[in-house]
C-alpha cells in the first residue's frame, strides 16, 4: 500500500531512522558480548537453569510480547472490537491457574528436561520422542513463518516505505542481526535482551495508549465501535462476532500459550526451582493479560481512526465487502504513523522492532534445540558431545532463519494472523495436550496412545486457508482445532486401553 499515493504522509522522519538504527546496533552488540558466558549446551539452551522469578517473568513476557503479537492482536482488535478482550482474559486466567497449581510445568521442571519431546521419551519411549520432536519443530517453524511478513507490514505502515526491494533488504538485515547474537549467545543472550526489550516495549505501549486516547477520545472510541459493530463489538459470545465455540477455543489456546508451547515451557525448565516456576506463571498471568489488552486497544483505536477518515475507510473498510487480511494487518501501524510525533515514533518503532527480534531469537533457539536434542541426538547410541550439540543447534538456527525468510515472503495469509498462528501451532499442541495431561496424570497412558494422538495433530493443517481452498471447503479455525483436540484425546484414551504398555516407563507419575 502506497500511503503517499493516497495523499497521506507518515510522521516517521530521518531522526526516527537514526533512533531505530542506533538502538538495534546496541542490542546486537550486547547479545554478542554475552557469548563469553556460554560454556556448554545447558548454558546455551536453558541458561544453566539459573533463571530467577522476576527476570523469568520479564523474559517470558518479552518473548511473547513481540511485534508479531502486537500485530496479530491489533488486527483482532480492528476486526473484533472490544469483544477481542476475551482472548486476553482467557489467557490470563489459565496462566494464573497453572501458576497456582503447577499444572504440567512443575512435573516437567522436576524431571529437568530441556524440551517437551525429552519428556516424551521418559514417559513413552525413544520413538515417541523423535516423532514428537519432528512434529513440534515442523509446527513451530511453520508457526513463526509469518513473523517476517508481520514485521515487514509494520515497517511499511509506520514509515510509509513503498519500495518492496528496500523492504526485503531491511527484513533480511534484521533477521541477520538476530541470527548473529542468538547463534553466539543462546538462551543467556535471549534472556538478557528480552529483559531490555520488555522494559523498552512496556514504555512504548503505555505511551502509545495515552496518545491514542488523547487523540481520539474515550467516548468517541466507545460510540464508534457501538455504531459500526453493534453488540458483536462488545460481546464475544454474539453469533455475529466470535461466538461460543471461539471463546472455548481461546481457553485451550490459553493453556497452550503458558503450559504446552515450547517457548514458554523452556522458561519453566530454565527456572532455578519448582517454587520459582509457580511464581513465574502466577506473576506472568498479569503480563499475559496486558500483552493482549493493549495491542487489542491499538487495533480498536485504528478502527475508529480509519472509520472517520474517508480515504483510509475506502481501503480498510470497503463498503459491501471485507478487506484482505494483509490490509487489515496494516491498520495499526498506519494509525500510529499519523498520531505519534517525530522522535517518539522512532523510540516506539525501535521498541517494536526490538520486540520483533526478541520473539525471533527465542523461537529460533527453541526450534533449533528441539531438532538437535530430540530429532538428531536420539539416533546416536553413544550420544553427542556438548560441542557437537552446540554446533548443530547453531546450524539449525541459520537454516530455520533462511526458511522463514522465504516462507514469509511467499505464503498468502488468507486469514487473520492470529488464526493462522493458532492453527499452525495446533499441528503440534493438539497432540501434545493429550500426551502431557494424560502422560503425567494417568498411569495407563500408553505408547500406542501417544503415537495415535501425535498423528491426529496433523489434521489441524486443514484449518489453513490455502489448504481449505485446495479442498474446496470453508471451516472456521476454532471448529478445526476443537475437533482435532477431541480426536487426539480420544485416540490417546482408546489406544491406551486397547494397547496398554507391558511395563510402565520410568517417567510415569506414581
Tab-separated table of C-alpha atoms in Angstrom:
chain	number	residue	atom	x	y	z
A	1	UNK	CA	0.000	0.000	0.000
A	2	UNK	CA	1.374	3.402	-1.017
A	3	UNK	CA	0.251	5.948	1.576
A	4	UNK	CA	1.683	8.829	-0.422
A	5	UNK	CA	-0.498	7.890	-3.387
A	6	UNK	CA	-3.481	8.292	-1.063
A	7	UNK	CA	-2.265	11.756	-0.046
A	8	UNK	CA	-1.267	10.595	3.451
A	9	UNK	CA	2.177	11.394	4.891
A	10	UNK	CA	3.722	9.496	7.792
A	11	UNK	CA	5.308	11.333	10.746
A	12	UNK	CA	8.322	8.991	10.539
A	13	UNK	CA	11.448	11.098	9.812
A	14	UNK	CA	15.218	10.707	9.359
A	15	UNK	CA	15.635	11.336	13.096
A	16	UNK	CA	13.427	8.338	13.779
A	17	UNK	CA	15.518	6.190	11.440
A	18	UNK	CA	18.640	7.184	13.412
A	19	UNK	CA	16.979	6.243	16.706
A	20	UNK	CA	15.956	2.846	15.358
A	21	UNK	CA	19.363	2.030	13.847
A	22	UNK	CA	21.380	3.055	16.930
A	23	UNK	CA	19.113	1.142	19.290
A	24	UNK	CA	19.246	-2.056	17.252
A	25	UNK	CA	23.036	-1.893	16.925
A	26	UNK	CA	23.380	-1.565	20.704
A	27	UNK	CA	21.073	-4.548	21.228
A	28	UNK	CA	23.111	-6.755	18.895
A	29	UNK	CA	26.398	-5.664	20.492
A	30	UNK	CA	25.130	-6.672	23.933
A	31	UNK	CA	23.911	-10.008	22.585
A	32	UNK	CA	27.272	-10.801	21.001
A	33	UNK	CA	29.180	-9.732	24.125
A	34	UNK	CA	27.255	-12.278	26.221
A	35	UNK	CA	28.845	-15.112	24.197
A	36	UNK	CA	31.644	-15.243	26.781
A	37	UNK	CA	29.247	-16.716	29.354
A	38	UNK	CA	28.402	-19.791	27.239
A	39	UNK	CA	30.426	-22.876	28.166
A	40	UNK	CA	28.120	-25.827	27.417
A	41	UNK	CA	24.816	-26.848	25.851
A	42	UNK	CA	22.882	-26.405	29.126
A	43	UNK	CA	24.013	-22.786	29.348
A	44	UNK	CA	23.115	-22.304	25.683
A	45	UNK	CA	19.599	-23.794	25.773
A	46	UNK	CA	18.295	-23.226	29.334
A	47	UNK	CA	20.701	-20.564	30.716
A	48	UNK	CA	22.220	-23.018	33.187
A	49	UNK	CA	18.802	-23.400	34.868
A	50	UNK	CA	19.509	-20.271	36.918
A	51	UNK	CA	16.536	-18.133	35.904
A	52	UNK	CA	15.032	-16.260	38.845
A	53	UNK	CA	11.426	-15.119	39.217
A	54	UNK	CA	11.354	-11.518	38.002
A	55	UNK	CA	13.905	-11.993	35.242
A	56	UNK	CA	11.932	-15.070	34.193
A	57	UNK	CA	8.680	-13.081	34.094
A	58	UNK	CA	10.332	-10.336	32.034
A	59	UNK	CA	11.889	-12.719	29.524
A	60	UNK	CA	8.697	-14.776	29.184
A	61	UNK	CA	6.567	-11.700	28.524
A	62	UNK	CA	9.341	-10.165	26.414
A	63	UNK	CA	9.300	-13.199	24.142
A	64	UNK	CA	5.525	-13.446	23.899
A	65	UNK	CA	5.046	-9.671	23.606
A	66	UNK	CA	6.852	-9.397	20.324
A	67	UNK	CA	5.988	-7.315	17.285
A	68	UNK	CA	4.120	-10.247	15.775
A	69	UNK	CA	1.972	-10.371	18.949
A	70	UNK	CA	1.231	-6.658	18.699
A	71	UNK	CA	0.390	-7.061	15.009
A	72	UNK	CA	-1.960	-10.055	15.239
A	73	UNK	CA	-3.581	-8.728	18.414
A	74	UNK	CA	-4.196	-5.289	16.938
A	75	UNK	CA	-5.672	-6.951	13.871
A	76	UNK	CA	-8.102	-8.861	16.116
A	77	UNK	CA	-8.991	-5.609	17.855
A	78	UNK	CA	-9.564	-3.987	14.465
A	79	UNK	CA	-11.836	-6.769	13.211
A	80	UNK	CA	-13.470	-7.798	16.513
A	81	UNK	CA	-13.651	-4.645	18.637
A	82	UNK	CA	-13.731	-4.823	22.437
A	83	UNK	CA	-15.061	-8.386	22.215
A	84	UNK	CA	-11.489	-9.444	21.405
A	85	UNK	CA	-10.591	-8.730	25.044
A	86	UNK	CA	-11.948	-12.178	25.960
A	87	UNK	CA	-8.791	-13.713	24.457
A	88	UNK	CA	-6.647	-11.763	26.928
A	89	UNK	CA	-8.768	-12.761	29.924
A	90	UNK	CA	-8.796	-16.425	28.879
A	91	UNK	CA	-5.002	-16.415	28.618
A	92	UNK	CA	-4.538	-14.694	31.985
A	93	UNK	CA	-6.988	-16.927	33.855
A	94	UNK	CA	-5.370	-20.119	32.579
A	95	UNK	CA	-1.835	-18.846	33.314
A	96	UNK	CA	-2.880	-17.966	36.878
A	97	UNK	CA	-4.347	-21.445	37.418
A	98	UNK	CA	-1.147	-23.017	36.082
A	99	UNK	CA	0.911	-20.804	38.385
A	100	UNK	CA	-1.120	-21.661	41.483
A	101	UNK	CA	-1.307	-25.406	40.784
A	102	UNK	CA	1.905	-26.065	38.831
A	103	UNK	CA	-0.216	-27.942	36.305
A	104	UNK	CA	2.057	-29.653	33.751
A	105	UNK	CA	5.010	-27.238	34.145
A	106	UNK	CA	6.104	-28.291	37.651
A	107	UNK	CA	6.386	-32.018	36.777
A	108	UNK	CA	8.411	-31.048	33.694
A	109	UNK	CA	10.787	-28.921	35.777
A	110	UNK	CA	11.208	-31.723	38.343
A	111	UNK	CA	12.289	-34.072	35.555
A	112	UNK	CA	14.908	-31.474	34.491
A	113	UNK	CA	14.024	-31.837	30.826
A	114	UNK	CA	15.134	-29.191	28.329
A	115	UNK	CA	12.411	-29.873	25.757
A	116	UNK	CA	8.925	-31.375	25.776
A	117	UNK	CA	9.900	-34.264	23.460
A	118	UNK	CA	12.566	-35.157	26.030
A	119	UNK	CA	9.651	-35.767	28.398
A	120	UNK	CA	8.007	-37.904	25.712
A	121	UNK	CA	10.986	-40.279	25.809
A	122	UNK	CA	10.973	-40.507	29.611
A	123	UNK	CA	7.275	-41.329	29.599
A	124	UNK	CA	6.567	-43.090	26.293
A	125	UNK	CA	9.862	-44.153	24.786
A	126	UNK	CA	12.516	-43.310	22.225
A	127	UNK	CA	10.348	-43.395	19.089
A	128	UNK	CA	7.692	-41.083	20.507
A	129	UNK	CA	10.386	-38.542	21.307
A	130	UNK	CA	11.658	-38.488	17.722
A	131	UNK	CA	8.187	-38.277	16.171
A	132	UNK	CA	7.136	-35.656	18.713
A	133	UNK	CA	10.286	-33.648	18.026
A	134	UNK	CA	9.676	-33.676	14.273
A	135	UNK	CA	6.054	-32.579	14.699
A	136	UNK	CA	6.940	-29.891	17.251
A	137	UNK	CA	9.697	-28.451	15.068
A	138	UNK	CA	7.559	-28.577	11.916
A	139	UNK	CA	4.606	-26.886	13.619
A	140	UNK	CA	6.769	-24.321	15.382
A	141	UNK	CA	8.751	-23.323	12.313
A	142	UNK	CA	5.560	-23.067	10.263
A	143	UNK	CA	4.035	-21.027	13.081
A	144	UNK	CA	6.822	-18.456	13.025
A	145	UNK	CA	6.822	-18.356	9.237
A	146	UNK	CA	4.639	-15.229	9.249
A	147	UNK	CA	6.798	-13.277	11.714
A	148	UNK	CA	8.816	-11.610	8.976
A	149	UNK	CA	5.708	-10.735	6.979
A	150	UNK	CA	4.170	-9.129	10.068
A	151	UNK	CA	7.388	-7.189	10.639
A	152	UNK	CA	7.535	-6.051	7.029
A	153	UNK	CA	3.914	-4.877	7.094
A	154	UNK	CA	4.651	-2.895	10.256
A	155	UNK	CA	7.640	-1.194	8.624
A	156	UNK	CA	5.561	-0.299	5.536
A	157	UNK	CA	2.749	1.134	7.632
A	158	UNK	CA	4.847	3.104	10.120
A	159	UNK	CA	7.454	4.520	7.711
A	160	UNK	CA	5.390	4.887	4.550
A	161	UNK	CA	8.028	2.928	2.637
A	162	UNK	CA	6.920	1.916	-0.841
A	163	UNK	CA	9.918	0.064	-2.287
A	164	UNK	CA	9.469	-3.693	-1.916
A	165	UNK	CA	13.168	-4.162	-2.693
A	166	UNK	CA	14.243	-1.886	0.185
A	167	UNK	CA	11.800	-3.613	2.483
A	168	UNK	CA	13.214	-7.063	1.759
A	169	UNK	CA	16.716	-5.783	2.478
A	170	UNK	CA	15.648	-4.342	5.832
A	171	UNK	CA	13.892	-7.551	6.854
A	172	UNK	CA	16.908	-9.626	5.827
A	173	UNK	CA	19.257	-7.385	7.829
A	174	UNK	CA	17.039	-7.597	10.925
A	175	UNK	CA	16.902	-11.368	10.671
A	176	UNK	CA	20.657	-11.500	10.173
A	177	UNK	CA	21.220	-9.493	13.364
A	178	UNK	CA	19.001	-11.885	15.313
A	179	UNK	CA	20.815	-14.902	13.884
A	180	UNK	CA	24.147	-13.399	14.889
A	181	UNK	CA	23.558	-12.912	18.597
A	182	UNK	CA	21.263	-15.939	19.042
A	183	UNK	CA	23.764	-18.253	17.352
A	184	UNK	CA	26.582	-16.982	19.557
A	185	UNK	CA	24.877	-16.345	22.896
A	186	UNK	CA	21.996	-18.823	23.098
A	187	UNK	CA	19.500	-18.572	25.959
A	188	UNK	CA	21.708	-16.242	28.034
A	189	UNK	CA	21.599	-13.654	25.232
A	190	UNK	CA	17.891	-14.248	24.774
A	191	UNK	CA	17.098	-13.752	28.478
A	192	UNK	CA	19.166	-10.562	28.881
A	193	UNK	CA	17.924	-8.962	25.677
A	194	UNK	CA	14.336	-9.987	26.338
A	195	UNK	CA	14.592	-8.107	29.633
A	196	UNK	CA	15.788	-4.949	27.855
A	197	UNK	CA	13.060	-5.344	25.237
A	198	UNK	CA	10.469	-5.829	27.971
A	199	UNK	CA	11.358	-2.509	29.606
A	200	UNK	CA	11.509	-0.513	26.356
A	201	UNK	CA	8.350	-2.022	24.874
A	202	UNK	CA	6.388	-1.553	28.109
A	203	UNK	CA	7.136	2.173	27.956
A	204	UNK	CA	6.287	2.282	24.257
A	205	UNK	CA	2.924	0.561	24.668
A	206	UNK	CA	1.841	2.733	27.579
A	207	UNK	CA	2.907	5.953	25.848
A	208	UNK	CA	1.087	4.965	22.668
A	209	UNK	CA	-2.079	4.141	24.604
A	210	UNK	CA	-2.085	7.601	26.175
A	211	UNK	CA	-1.624	9.251	22.772
A	212	UNK	CA	-4.424	7.184	21.249
A	213	UNK	CA	-6.915	8.080	23.978
A	214	UNK	CA	-5.992	11.784	23.903
A	215	UNK	CA	-6.202	11.897	20.105
A	216	UNK	CA	-9.494	10.042	19.659
A	217	UNK	CA	-11.271	10.500	22.983
A	218	UNK	CA	-12.554	7.575	25.029
A	219	UNK	CA	-16.206	8.394	24.450
A	220	UNK	CA	-15.654	8.644	20.717
A	221	UNK	CA	-13.954	5.222	20.675
A	222	UNK	CA	-16.852	3.556	22.509
A	223	UNK	CA	-19.522	5.270	20.405
A	224	UNK	CA	-17.875	4.439	17.068
A	225	UNK	CA	-17.435	0.752	17.900
A	226	UNK	CA	-21.036	0.618	19.120
A	227	UNK	CA	-22.397	2.260	15.970
A	228	UNK	CA	-20.391	0.234	13.450
A	229	UNK	CA	-20.111	-3.166	15.143
A	230	UNK	CA	-23.121	-3.234	17.463
A	231	UNK	CA	-23.399	-5.970	20.095
A	232	UNK	CA	-20.746	-8.085	18.354
A	233	UNK	CA	-18.162	-5.373	19.092
A	234	UNK	CA	-18.504	-5.939	22.846
A	235	UNK	CA	-19.943	-9.419	23.443
A	236	UNK	CA	-17.621	-12.269	22.375
A	237	UNK	CA	-20.496	-14.781	22.550
A	238	UNK	CA	-22.505	-12.897	19.924
A	239	UNK	CA	-23.005	-15.126	16.884
A	240	UNK	CA	-22.255	-12.234	14.525
A	241	UNK	CA	-18.828	-11.869	16.082
A	242	UNK	CA	-16.615	-14.521	17.669
A	243	UNK	CA	-19.221	-16.957	19.001
A	244	UNK	CA	-19.207	-19.505	21.831
A	245	UNK	CA	-17.002	-22.079	20.085
A	246	UNK	CA	-14.321	-19.438	19.504
A	247	UNK	CA	-14.334	-18.466	23.198
A	248	UNK	CA	-13.873	-22.119	24.202
A	249	UNK	CA	-11.047	-22.425	21.664
A	250	UNK	CA	-9.327	-19.407	23.278
A	251	UNK	CA	-9.250	-21.105	26.674
A	252	UNK	CA	-7.463	-24.060	25.104
A	253	UNK	CA	-5.029	-21.643	23.494
A	254	UNK	CA	-4.507	-20.003	26.874
A	255	UNK	CA	-3.337	-23.358	28.232
A	256	UNK	CA	-1.155	-23.889	25.194
A	257	UNK	CA	0.473	-20.458	25.479
A	258	UNK	CA	1.710	-20.999	29.003
A	259	UNK	CA	1.986	-24.755	29.608
A	260	UNK	CA	2.223	-26.549	26.259
A	261	UNK	CA	4.081	-24.267	23.859
A	262	UNK	CA	7.806	-24.969	23.983
A	263	UNK	CA	8.973	-21.331	24.013
A	264	UNK	CA	7.049	-20.730	27.250
A	265	UNK	CA	7.799	-24.100	28.841
A	266	UNK	CA	11.521	-23.633	28.245
A	267	UNK	CA	11.337	-20.749	30.759
A	268	UNK	CA	9.941	-23.144	33.349
A	269	UNK	CA	12.741	-25.571	32.532
A	270	UNK	CA	15.236	-22.712	32.935
A	271	UNK	CA	13.926	-21.701	36.377
A	272	UNK	CA	16.147	-22.279	39.405
A	273	UNK	CA	13.475	-24.201	41.367
A	274	UNK	CA	9.908	-25.508	41.367
A	275	UNK	CA	8.914	-22.637	43.654
A	276	UNK	CA	10.246	-20.192	41.083
A	277	UNK	CA	8.222	-21.906	38.350
A	278	UNK	CA	4.964	-21.304	40.230
A	279	UNK	CA	5.839	-17.708	40.971
A	280	UNK	CA	6.876	-17.204	37.370
A	281	UNK	CA	3.470	-18.216	35.995
A	282	UNK	CA	1.476	-16.512	38.741
A	283	UNK	CA	3.099	-13.129	38.092
A	284	UNK	CA	3.253	-13.664	34.337
A	285	UNK	CA	-0.535	-14.101	34.201
A	286	UNK	CA	-0.865	-10.338	34.666
A	287	UNK	CA	1.658	-9.784	31.891
A	288	UNK	CA	-0.239	-12.141	29.591
A	289	UNK	CA	-3.390	-10.119	30.208
A	290	UNK	CA	-1.706	-6.804	29.422
A	291	UNK	CA	0.253	-8.085	26.427
A	292	UNK	CA	-3.057	-8.779	24.677
A	293	UNK	CA	-5.246	-5.954	26.007
A	294	UNK	CA	-3.051	-3.038	24.919
A	295	UNK	CA	-2.492	-4.230	21.315
A	296	UNK	CA	-6.227	-5.000	21.040
A	297	UNK	CA	-6.860	-1.427	22.088
A	298	UNK	CA	-4.445	-0.219	19.385
A	299	UNK	CA	-6.466	-2.146	16.813
A	300	UNK	CA	-9.745	-0.723	18.132
A	301	UNK	CA	-8.287	2.791	18.027
A	302	UNK	CA	-7.075	2.195	14.472
A	303	UNK	CA	-10.588	1.072	13.549
A	304	UNK	CA	-12.089	4.279	14.945
A	305	UNK	CA	-9.453	6.500	13.299
A	306	UNK	CA	-9.872	4.846	9.897
A	307	UNK	CA	-13.671	4.845	10.118
A	308	UNK	CA	-13.529	8.635	10.443
A	309	UNK	CA	-11.102	9.139	7.546
A	310	UNK	CA	-12.921	8.564	4.274
A	311	UNK	CA	-9.728	7.979	2.251
A	312	UNK	CA	-8.490	5.232	4.571
A	313	UNK	CA	-12.001	3.885	5.112
A	314	UNK	CA	-12.314	3.094	1.419
A	315	UNK	CA	-9.183	0.922	1.697
A	316	UNK	CA	-9.551	-0.732	5.110
A	317	UNK	CA	-13.353	-0.812	5.494
A	318	UNK	CA	-14.715	-1.065	1.942
A	319	UNK	CA	-18.485	-0.842	1.798
A	320	UNK	CA	-20.176	-4.110	0.900
A	321	UNK	CA	-17.023	-6.245	1.218
A	322	UNK	CA	-14.247	-7.267	3.617
A	323	UNK	CA	-10.671	-6.051	3.230
A	324	UNK	CA	-7.912	-8.600	2.674
A	325	UNK	CA	-6.256	-9.867	5.868
A	326	UNK	CA	-2.900	-8.348	4.897
A	327	UNK	CA	-4.611	-4.968	4.519
A	328	UNK	CA	-6.275	-5.086	7.958
A	329	UNK	CA	-2.935	-6.171	9.425
A	330	UNK	CA	-1.509	-2.800	8.346
A	331	UNK	CA	-4.224	-0.741	10.048
A	332	UNK	CA	-2.427	-0.344	13.383
A	333	UNK	CA	0.971	0.858	12.049
A	334	UNK	CA	-0.774	3.277	9.647
A	335	UNK	CA	-2.724	4.666	12.622
A	336	UNK	CA	0.448	5.097	14.695
A	337	UNK	CA	2.220	6.813	11.802
A	338	UNK	CA	-0.454	9.532	11.917
A	339	UNK	CA	-0.800	10.246	15.645
A	340	UNK	CA	2.727	9.863	17.073
A	341	UNK	CA	5.120	12.840	16.854
A	342	UNK	CA	8.609	12.710	15.345
A	343	UNK	CA	11.135	11.349	17.849
A	344	UNK	CA	8.612	9.406	19.882
A	345	UNK	CA	7.591	7.438	16.812
A	346	UNK	CA	11.270	6.478	16.411
A	347	UNK	CA	11.563	5.293	20.015
A	348	UNK	CA	8.357	3.284	19.777
A	349	UNK	CA	9.343	1.826	16.395
A	350	UNK	CA	12.718	0.835	17.822
A	351	UNK	CA	10.948	-0.880	20.706
A	352	UNK	CA	8.610	-2.672	18.323
A	353	UNK	CA	11.429	-3.836	16.042
A	354	UNK	CA	13.493	-4.886	19.044
A	355	UNK	CA	10.476	-6.887	20.189
A	356	UNK	CA	10.355	-8.354	16.698
A	357	UNK	CA	13.940	-9.531	17.212
A	358	UNK	CA	13.172	-10.699	20.747
A	359	UNK	CA	10.487	-13.089	19.564
A	360	UNK	CA	12.651	-14.364	16.724
A	361	UNK	CA	15.624	-15.135	18.979
A	362	UNK	CA	13.598	-17.246	21.408
A	363	UNK	CA	11.753	-19.118	18.685
A	364	UNK	CA	14.903	-19.769	16.660
A	365	UNK	CA	16.660	-21.114	19.736
A	366	UNK	CA	13.647	-23.175	20.726
A	367	UNK	CA	13.074	-24.993	17.445
A	368	UNK	CA	16.771	-25.484	16.701
A	369	UNK	CA	17.307	-27.026	20.132
A	370	UNK	CA	14.335	-29.352	19.576
A	371	UNK	CA	15.827	-30.529	16.280
A	372	UNK	CA	19.209	-31.117	17.928
A	373	UNK	CA	18.070	-32.627	21.214
A	374	UNK	CA	15.027	-34.582	20.083
A	375	UNK	CA	15.396	-35.428	16.405
A	376	UNK	CA	19.127	-35.815	15.703
A	377	UNK	CA	20.753	-36.725	19.040
A	378	UNK	CA	18.471	-39.711	19.860
A	379	UNK	CA	19.757	-41.536	16.739
A	380	UNK	CA	23.258	-41.778	18.245
A	381	UNK	CA	23.571	-44.564	20.813
A	382	UNK	CA	26.647	-43.064	22.436
A	383	UNK	CA	25.138	-39.606	22.434
A	384	UNK	CA	26.621	-36.379	21.141
A	385	UNK	CA	29.204	-34.262	22.865
A	386	UNK	CA	28.237	-30.819	24.125
A	387	UNK	CA	30.445	-29.264	21.440
A	388	UNK	CA	28.665	-31.115	18.630
A	389	UNK	CA	25.239	-30.270	20.065
A	390	UNK	CA	26.163	-26.589	20.166
A	391	UNK	CA	27.354	-26.715	16.563
A	392	UNK	CA	24.202	-28.492	15.360
A	393	UNK	CA	21.943	-26.078	17.220
A	394	UNK	CA	23.694	-23.112	15.626
A	395	UNK	CA	23.438	-24.659	12.154
A	396	UNK	CA	19.710	-25.260	12.636
A	397	UNK	CA	19.236	-21.653	13.787
A	398	UNK	CA	20.658	-20.398	10.494
A	399	UNK	CA	18.698	-22.946	8.418
A	400	UNK	CA	15.398	-22.028	10.099
A	401	UNK	CA	16.163	-18.352	9.577
A	402	UNK	CA	16.578	-18.912	5.838
A	403	UNK	CA	13.317	-20.871	5.670
A	404	UNK	CA	11.211	-18.219	7.414
A	405	UNK	CA	12.705	-15.529	5.194
A	406	UNK	CA	11.490	-17.392	2.100
A	407	UNK	CA	8.176	-18.550	3.594
A	408	UNK	CA	7.268	-15.118	4.934
A	409	UNK	CA	7.608	-13.558	1.510
A	410	UNK	CA	5.809	-16.354	-0.360
A	411	UNK	CA	2.864	-17.540	1.721
A	412	UNK	CA	-0.553	-15.961	1.064
A	413	UNK	CA	-2.066	-15.470	4.524
A	414	UNK	CA	-5.773	-15.528	3.609
A	415	UNK	CA	-6.974	-15.243	7.246
A	416	UNK	CA	-6.340	-13.197	10.395
A	417	UNK	CA	-2.746	-13.678	11.505
A	418	UNK	CA	-3.851	-14.814	14.980
A	419	UNK	CA	-5.944	-17.591	13.456
A	420	UNK	CA	-3.007	-18.675	11.267
A	421	UNK	CA	-0.781	-18.779	14.350
A	422	UNK	CA	-3.335	-20.795	16.296
A	423	UNK	CA	-4.000	-23.397	13.622
A	424	UNK	CA	-0.357	-23.874	12.566
A	425	UNK	CA	0.549	-24.343	16.232
A	426	UNK	CA	-2.329	-26.804	16.604
A	427	UNK	CA	-0.467	-29.284	14.403
A	428	UNK	CA	1.734	-29.799	17.453
A	429	UNK	CA	-0.246	-28.823	20.520
A	430	UNK	CA	-3.446	-30.781	19.840
A	431	UNK	CA	-1.473	-33.992	20.254
A	432	UNK	CA	0.836	-32.544	22.922
A	433	UNK	CA	-2.106	-31.708	25.196
A	434	UNK	CA	-3.088	-35.379	25.223
A	435	UNK	CA	0.474	-36.616	25.831
A	436	UNK	CA	1.268	-34.152	28.601
A	437	UNK	CA	-2.010	-34.245	30.510
A	438	UNK	CA	-2.612	-37.981	30.254
A	439	UNK	CA	1.057	-38.909	30.406
A	440	UNK	CA	1.614	-37.000	33.638
A	441	UNK	CA	-1.705	-37.628	35.370
A	442	UNK	CA	-2.944	-41.005	34.051
A	443	UNK	CA	-0.968	-44.155	34.794
A	444	UNK	CA	-2.481	-46.175	31.938
A	445	UNK	CA	-1.494	-43.805	29.120
A	446	UNK	CA	0.470	-45.963	26.674
A	447	UNK	CA	2.991	-45.632	23.883
A	448	UNK	CA	0.454	-46.583	21.194
A	449	UNK	CA	-1.983	-43.988	22.514
A	450	UNK	CA	0.799	-41.405	22.350
A	451	UNK	CA	1.611	-42.230	18.710
A	452	UNK	CA	-2.040	-42.003	17.722
A	453	UNK	CA	-2.542	-38.657	19.485
A	454	UNK	CA	0.522	-37.149	17.807
A	455	UNK	CA	-0.580	-38.319	14.371
A	456	UNK	CA	-4.047	-36.828	14.922
A	457	UNK	CA	-2.471	-33.422	15.304
A	458	UNK	CA	-1.627	-33.303	11.595
A	459	UNK	CA	-5.347	-32.955	10.915
A	460	UNK	CA	-5.142	-29.357	12.140
A	461	UNK	CA	-3.459	-28.361	8.880
A	462	UNK	CA	-6.957	-28.357	7.340
A	463	UNK	CA	-7.545	-25.096	9.214
A	464	UNK	CA	-5.120	-23.184	6.967
A	465	UNK	CA	-6.992	-21.203	4.310
A	466	UNK	CA	-4.813	-22.231	1.327
A	467	UNK	CA	-5.424	-25.891	2.240
A	468	UNK	CA	-9.170	-25.254	2.508
A	469	UNK	CA	-9.107	-23.549	-0.892
A	470	UNK	CA	-7.481	-26.636	-2.395
A	471	UNK	CA	-10.052	-28.922	-0.739
A	472	UNK	CA	-12.928	-26.543	-1.621
A	473	UNK	CA	-14.142	-26.343	1.981
A	474	UNK	CA	-14.743	-23.488	4.421
A	475	UNK	CA	-14.456	-24.451	8.096
A	476	UNK	CA	-13.568	-21.988	10.855
A	477	UNK	CA	-10.213	-22.457	12.574
A	478	UNK	CA	-11.786	-22.942	16.003
A	479	UNK	CA	-14.002	-25.790	14.782
A	480	UNK	CA	-10.991	-27.496	13.178
A	481	UNK	CA	-8.894	-27.012	16.315
A	482	UNK	CA	-11.502	-28.245	18.793
A	483	UNK	CA	-12.291	-31.246	16.590
A	484	UNK	CA	-8.642	-32.261	16.340
A	485	UNK	CA	-8.167	-31.892	20.113
A	486	UNK	CA	-11.160	-34.170	20.679
A	487	UNK	CA	-9.746	-36.709	18.209
A	488	UNK	CA	-6.296	-36.621	19.845
A	489	UNK	CA	-7.701	-37.144	23.346
A	490	UNK	CA	-9.993	-39.928	22.148
A	491	UNK	CA	-7.081	-41.609	20.351
A	492	UNK	CA	-4.925	-41.401	23.466
A	493	UNK	CA	-7.592	-42.945	25.703
A	494	UNK	CA	-8.801	-45.635	23.308
A	495	UNK	CA	-5.295	-46.526	22.105
A	496	UNK	CA	-4.051	-46.810	25.687
A	497	UNK	CA	-6.936	-49.029	26.769
A	498	UNK	CA	-6.695	-51.358	23.769
A	499	UNK	CA	-2.882	-51.416	23.565
A	500	UNK	CA	-1.538	-50.949	27.108
A	501	UNK	CA	2.197	-50.807	27.788
A	502	UNK	CA	3.669	-54.049	29.082
A	503	UNK	CA	5.763	-52.174	31.600
A	504	UNK	CA	5.401	-48.656	32.960
A	505	UNK	CA	8.105	-46.233	31.708
A	506	UNK	CA	10.319	-44.683	34.355
A	507	UNK	CA	8.973	-41.167	33.780
A	508	UNK	CA	5.368	-42.020	34.653
A	509	UNK	CA	3.708	-40.394	37.617
A	510	UNK	CA	3.064	-42.699	40.532
